[in-house]
Amino acid sequence: MIDLLLGKFNPSEQSAFNEVPLYTADEPNHYLQSEVLDAWLEMYEAAQQNNIELRIISSTRNFEKQKTIWENKWNGITLTQGRNLAAENLSDLEKVKAILNFSAMPCTSRHHWGTDFDLNSVEVAYFETSKGKEEYHWLHENGGKFGFAQPYTLKSQERPTGYEEEKWHWSYTPLSINLLDVYLEIINYKDIQGFLGANCATELNVIQQYVFGVAENCRPTIV
Ligand SMILES: [Zn+2]
């Protein structure tokens, strides 16, 4: 369980994971937990019947994949909201905060769990277009019927901390709520390591602020 939560595995080698059929994704080699995949295919079909085209563009990402995404932003190989962080004179903490607007530290990403995926585009602007708005509206109205919820809603009193709003990121809550519960129980800051900037995890309280910084309908009930 700890390896799953930290992304320390290869989804293609896990019996609990299956490959997403290519007609519902942008490329091969997307994997999800089998139960999540079944729910995804049902939602995909229902959307098709309403003339809404959904495509998985990111799914399970293990630690290594997340580390590459994270460190490429850290090193300026990919831009972070238009900024080359390596070219700016930033402290480690400032860099981490900039990347954390939309990207999770390795070991803290819900994409490790096999329950979450990104649909159609990871650009905020896409969901401002009429096509993007229509797709989001459909997901917002219908996702719940298939077990899917949006963890990163607009920040509000209900979700005061964490990543910016992500209209593309959906989570299969019948499994992910329990995984979040277990995460909070068993993962410690000493487990969050092995990548550039990991030293800032404790100071930024990333478990409470980011891992737990999800919409109420994606959180376990804390007693
Ligand atoms: Zn995502």
PDB file of N, CA, C and O in Angstrom, residues 63-80 84-86 95 99 103-106 193-198:
ATOM      1  N   PHE A  63       6.326   7.413  -9.463  1.00  0.00           N
ATOM      2  CA  PHE A  63       7.270   8.358  -8.865  1.00  0.00           C
ATOM      3  C   PHE A  63       8.247   8.905  -9.902  1.00  0.00           C
ATOM      4  O   PHE A  63       8.487  10.117  -9.975  1.00  0.00           O
ATOM      5  N   GLU A  64       8.792   8.011 -10.731  1.00  0.00           N
ATOM      6  CA  GLU A  64       9.799   8.439 -11.703  1.00  0.00           C
ATOM      7  C   GLU A  64       9.230   9.443 -12.702  1.00  0.00           C
ATOM      8  O   GLU A  64       9.875  10.426 -13.061  1.00  0.00           O
ATOM      9  N   LYS A  65       8.015   9.183 -13.138  1.00  0.00           N
ATOM     10  CA  LYS A  65       7.381  10.072 -14.113  1.00  0.00           C
ATOM     11  C   LYS A  65       7.093  11.447 -13.486  1.00  0.00           C
ATOM     12  O   LYS A  65       7.321  12.488 -14.098  1.00  0.00           O
ATOM     13  N   GLN A  66       6.600  11.399 -12.251  1.00  0.00           N
ATOM     14  CA  GLN A  66       6.290  12.652 -11.554  1.00  0.00           C
ATOM     15  C   GLN A  66       7.573  13.430 -11.257  1.00  0.00           C
ATOM     16  O   GLN A  66       7.600  14.655 -11.340  1.00  0.00           O
ATOM     17  N   LYS A  67       8.615  12.687 -10.929  1.00  0.00           N
ATOM     18  CA  LYS A  67       9.919  13.318 -10.667  1.00  0.00           C
ATOM     19  C   LYS A  67      10.421  14.036 -11.923  1.00  0.00           C
ATOM     20  O   LYS A  67      10.963  15.139 -11.850  1.00  0.00           O
ATOM     21  N   THR A  68      10.240  13.408 -13.083  1.00  0.00           N
ATOM     22  CA  THR A  68      10.670  14.042 -14.336  1.00  0.00           C
ATOM     23  C   THR A  68       9.876  15.336 -14.584  1.00  0.00           C
ATOM     24  O   THR A  68      10.463  16.376 -14.904  1.00  0.00           O
ATOM     25  N   ILE A  69       8.575  15.266 -14.424  1.00  0.00           N
ATOM     26  CA  ILE A  69       7.742  16.466 -14.619  1.00  0.00           C
ATOM     27  C   ILE A  69       8.194  17.575 -13.671  1.00  0.00           C
ATOM     28  O   ILE A  69       8.390  18.731 -14.054  1.00  0.00           O
ATOM     29  N   TRP A  70       8.367  17.194 -12.407  1.00  0.00           N
ATOM     30  CA  TRP A  70       8.718  18.157 -11.357  1.00  0.00           C
ATOM     31  C   TRP A  70      10.094  18.768 -11.608  1.00  0.00           C
ATOM     32  O   TRP A  70      10.265  19.992 -11.603  1.00  0.00           O
ATOM     33  N   GLU A  71      11.078  17.912 -11.865  1.00  0.00           N
ATOM     34  CA  GLU A  71      12.451  18.419 -11.997  1.00  0.00           C
ATOM     35  C   GLU A  71      12.651  19.173 -13.317  1.00  0.00           C
ATOM     36  O   GLU A  71      13.483  20.080 -13.381  1.00  0.00           O
ATOM     37  N   ASN A  72      11.892  18.814 -14.351  1.00  0.00           N
ATOM     38  CA  ASN A  72      11.972  19.591 -15.593  1.00  0.00           C
ATOM     39  C   ASN A  72      11.503  21.028 -15.361  1.00  0.00           C
ATOM     40  O   ASN A  72      12.037  21.967 -15.956  1.00  0.00           O
ATOM     41  N   LYS A  73      10.522  21.203 -14.504  1.00  0.00           N
ATOM     42  CA  LYS A  73      10.091  22.569 -14.168  1.00  0.00           C
ATOM     43  C   LYS A  73      11.159  23.249 -13.306  1.00  0.00           C
ATOM     44  O   LYS A  73      11.492  24.414 -13.506  1.00  0.00           O
ATOM     45  N   TRP A  74      11.685  22.514 -12.371  1.00  0.00           N
ATOM     46  CA  TRP A  74      12.736  23.029 -11.482  1.00  0.00           C
ATOM     47  C   TRP A  74      13.943  23.493 -12.295  1.00  0.00           C
ATOM     48  O   TRP A  74      14.520  24.557 -12.043  1.00  0.00           O
ATOM     49  N   ASN A  75      14.317  22.693 -13.295  1.00  0.00           N
ATOM     50  CA  ASN A  75      15.514  22.996 -14.099  1.00  0.00           C
ATOM     51  C   ASN A  75      15.245  23.893 -15.300  1.00  0.00           C
ATOM     52  O   ASN A  75      16.144  24.163 -16.077  1.00  0.00           O
ATOM     53  N   GLY A  76      14.005  24.314 -15.465  1.00  0.00           N
ATOM     54  CA  GLY A  76      13.668  25.207 -16.582  1.00  0.00           C
ATOM     55  C   GLY A  76      13.553  24.503 -17.919  1.00  0.00           C
ATOM     56  O   GLY A  76      13.451  25.156 -18.957  1.00  0.00           O
ATOM     57  N   ILE A  77      13.551  23.173 -17.920  1.00  0.00           N
ATOM     58  CA  ILE A  77      13.400  22.431 -19.183  1.00  0.00           C
ATOM     59  C   ILE A  77      11.964  22.591 -19.693  1.00  0.00           C
ATOM     60  O   ILE A  77      11.728  22.718 -20.887  1.00  0.00           O
ATOM     61  N   THR A  78      11.020  22.600 -18.774  1.00  0.00           N
ATOM     62  CA  THR A  78       9.661  23.013 -19.152  1.00  0.00           C
ATOM     63  C   THR A  78       9.317  24.278 -18.368  1.00  0.00           C
ATOM     64  O   THR A  78       9.814  24.495 -17.261  1.00  0.00           O
ATOM     65  N   LEU A  79       8.475  25.089 -18.980  1.00  0.00           N
ATOM     66  CA  LEU A  79       8.096  26.346 -18.349  1.00  0.00           C
ATOM     67  C   LEU A  79       7.051  26.087 -17.263  1.00  0.00           C
ATOM     68  O   LEU A  79       6.277  25.135 -17.335  1.00  0.00           O
ATOM     69  N   THR A  80       7.046  26.941 -16.280  1.00  0.00           N
ATOM     70  CA  THR A  80       6.065  26.880 -15.197  1.00  0.00           C
ATOM     71  C   THR A  80       5.195  28.119 -15.320  1.00  0.00           C
ATOM     72  O   THR A  80       5.632  29.218 -15.000  1.00  0.00           O
ATOM     73  N   ASN A  84      10.577  30.476 -16.804  1.00  0.00           N
ATOM     74  CA  ASN A  84      11.712  29.567 -16.690  1.00  0.00           C
ATOM     75  C   ASN A  84      12.292  29.758 -15.288  1.00  0.00           C
ATOM     76  O   ASN A  84      13.031  30.710 -15.025  1.00  0.00           O
ATOM     77  N   LEU A  85      11.957  28.843 -14.393  1.00  0.00           N
ATOM     78  CA  LEU A  85      12.332  29.024 -12.989  1.00  0.00           C
ATOM     79  C   LEU A  85      13.842  28.999 -12.777  1.00  0.00           C
ATOM     80  O   LEU A  85      14.361  29.638 -11.862  1.00  0.00           O
ATOM     81  N   ALA A  86      14.555  28.255 -13.661  1.00  0.00           N
ATOM     82  CA  ALA A  86      16.008  28.159 -13.506  1.00  0.00           C
ATOM     83  C   ALA A  86      16.690  29.483 -13.848  1.00  0.00           C
ATOM     84  O   ALA A  86      17.806  29.748 -13.396  1.00  0.00           O
ATOM     85  N   LYS A  95      10.849  28.422  -5.633  1.00  0.00           N
ATOM     86  CA  LYS A  95      10.680  27.528  -6.786  1.00  0.00           C
ATOM     87  C   LYS A  95       9.577  26.509  -6.518  1.00  0.00           C
ATOM     88  O   LYS A  95       8.698  26.279  -7.350  1.00  0.00           O
ATOM     89  N   ILE A  99       6.005  25.862  -8.614  1.00  0.00           N
ATOM     90  CA  ILE A  99       5.647  24.601  -9.281  1.00  0.00           C
ATOM     91  C   ILE A  99       4.359  24.032  -8.688  1.00  0.00           C
ATOM     92  O   ILE A  99       3.530  23.459  -9.394  1.00  0.00           O
ATOM     93  N   SER A 103       1.428  21.516 -10.154  1.00  0.00           N
ATOM     94  CA  SER A 103       2.077  20.191 -10.168  1.00  0.00           C
ATOM     95  C   SER A 103       2.392  19.719  -8.757  1.00  0.00           C
ATOM     96  O   SER A 103       2.822  20.508  -7.915  1.00  0.00           O
ATOM     97  N   ALA A 104       2.198  18.410  -8.556  1.00  0.00           N
ATOM     98  CA  ALA A 104       2.443  17.829  -7.241  1.00  0.00           C
ATOM     99  C   ALA A 104       3.886  17.376  -7.110  1.00  0.00           C
ATOM    100  O   ALA A 104       4.506  16.934  -8.085  1.00  0.00           O
ATOM    101  N   MET A 105       4.389  17.473  -5.874  1.00  0.00           N
ATOM    102  CA  MET A 105       5.678  16.851  -5.586  1.00  0.00           C
ATOM    103  C   MET A 105       5.562  15.346  -5.805  1.00  0.00           C
ATOM    104  O   MET A 105       4.521  14.765  -5.480  1.00  0.00           O
ATOM    105  N   PRO A 106       6.623  14.707  -6.316  1.00  0.00           N
ATOM    106  CA  PRO A 106       6.643  13.240  -6.314  1.00  0.00           C
ATOM    107  C   PRO A 106       6.345  12.750  -4.887  1.00  0.00           C
ATOM    108  O   PRO A 106       6.702  13.433  -3.922  1.00  0.00           O
ATOM    109  N   GLN A 193      10.798  12.145  -0.404  1.00  0.00           N
ATOM    110  CA  GLN A 193      12.216  12.410  -0.655  1.00  0.00           C
ATOM    111  C   GLN A 193      12.633  11.844  -2.012  1.00  0.00           C
ATOM    112  O   GLN A 193      11.864  11.133  -2.656  1.00  0.00           O
ATOM    113  N   GLY A 194      13.860  12.208  -2.435  1.00  0.00           N
ATOM    114  CA  GLY A 194      14.408  11.617  -3.648  1.00  0.00           C
ATOM    115  C   GLY A 194      14.251  12.479  -4.885  1.00  0.00           C
ATOM    116  O   GLY A 194      14.336  11.993  -6.006  1.00  0.00           O
ATOM    117  N   PHE A 195      14.007  13.793  -4.689  1.00  0.00           N
ATOM    118  CA  PHE A 195      13.871  14.700  -5.840  1.00  0.00           C
ATOM    119  C   PHE A 195      14.275  16.112  -5.395  1.00  0.00           C
ATOM    120  O   PHE A 195      14.313  16.404  -4.183  1.00  0.00           O
ATOM    121  N   LEU A 196      14.572  16.966  -6.359  1.00  0.00           N
ATOM    122  CA  LEU A 196      15.011  18.325  -6.046  1.00  0.00           C
ATOM    123  C   LEU A 196      13.886  19.101  -5.366  1.00  0.00           C
ATOM    124  O   LEU A 196      12.750  19.087  -5.839  1.00  0.00           O
ATOM    125  N   GLY A 197      14.191  19.743  -4.269  1.00  0.00           N
ATOM    126  CA  GLY A 197      13.186  20.542  -3.569  1.00  0.00           C
ATOM    127  C   GLY A 197      12.426  19.778  -2.500  1.00  0.00           C
ATOM    128  O   GLY A 197      11.565  20.341  -1.819  1.00  0.00           O
ATOM    129  N   ALA A 198      12.751  18.498  -2.333  1.00  0.00           N
ATOM    130  CA  ALA A 198      12.052  17.682  -1.333  1.00  0.00           C
ATOM    131  C   ALA A 198      12.245  18.250   0.078  1.00  0.00           C
ATOM    132  O   ALA A 198      11.395  18.056   0.957  1.00  0.00           O
TER     133      ALA A 198
END
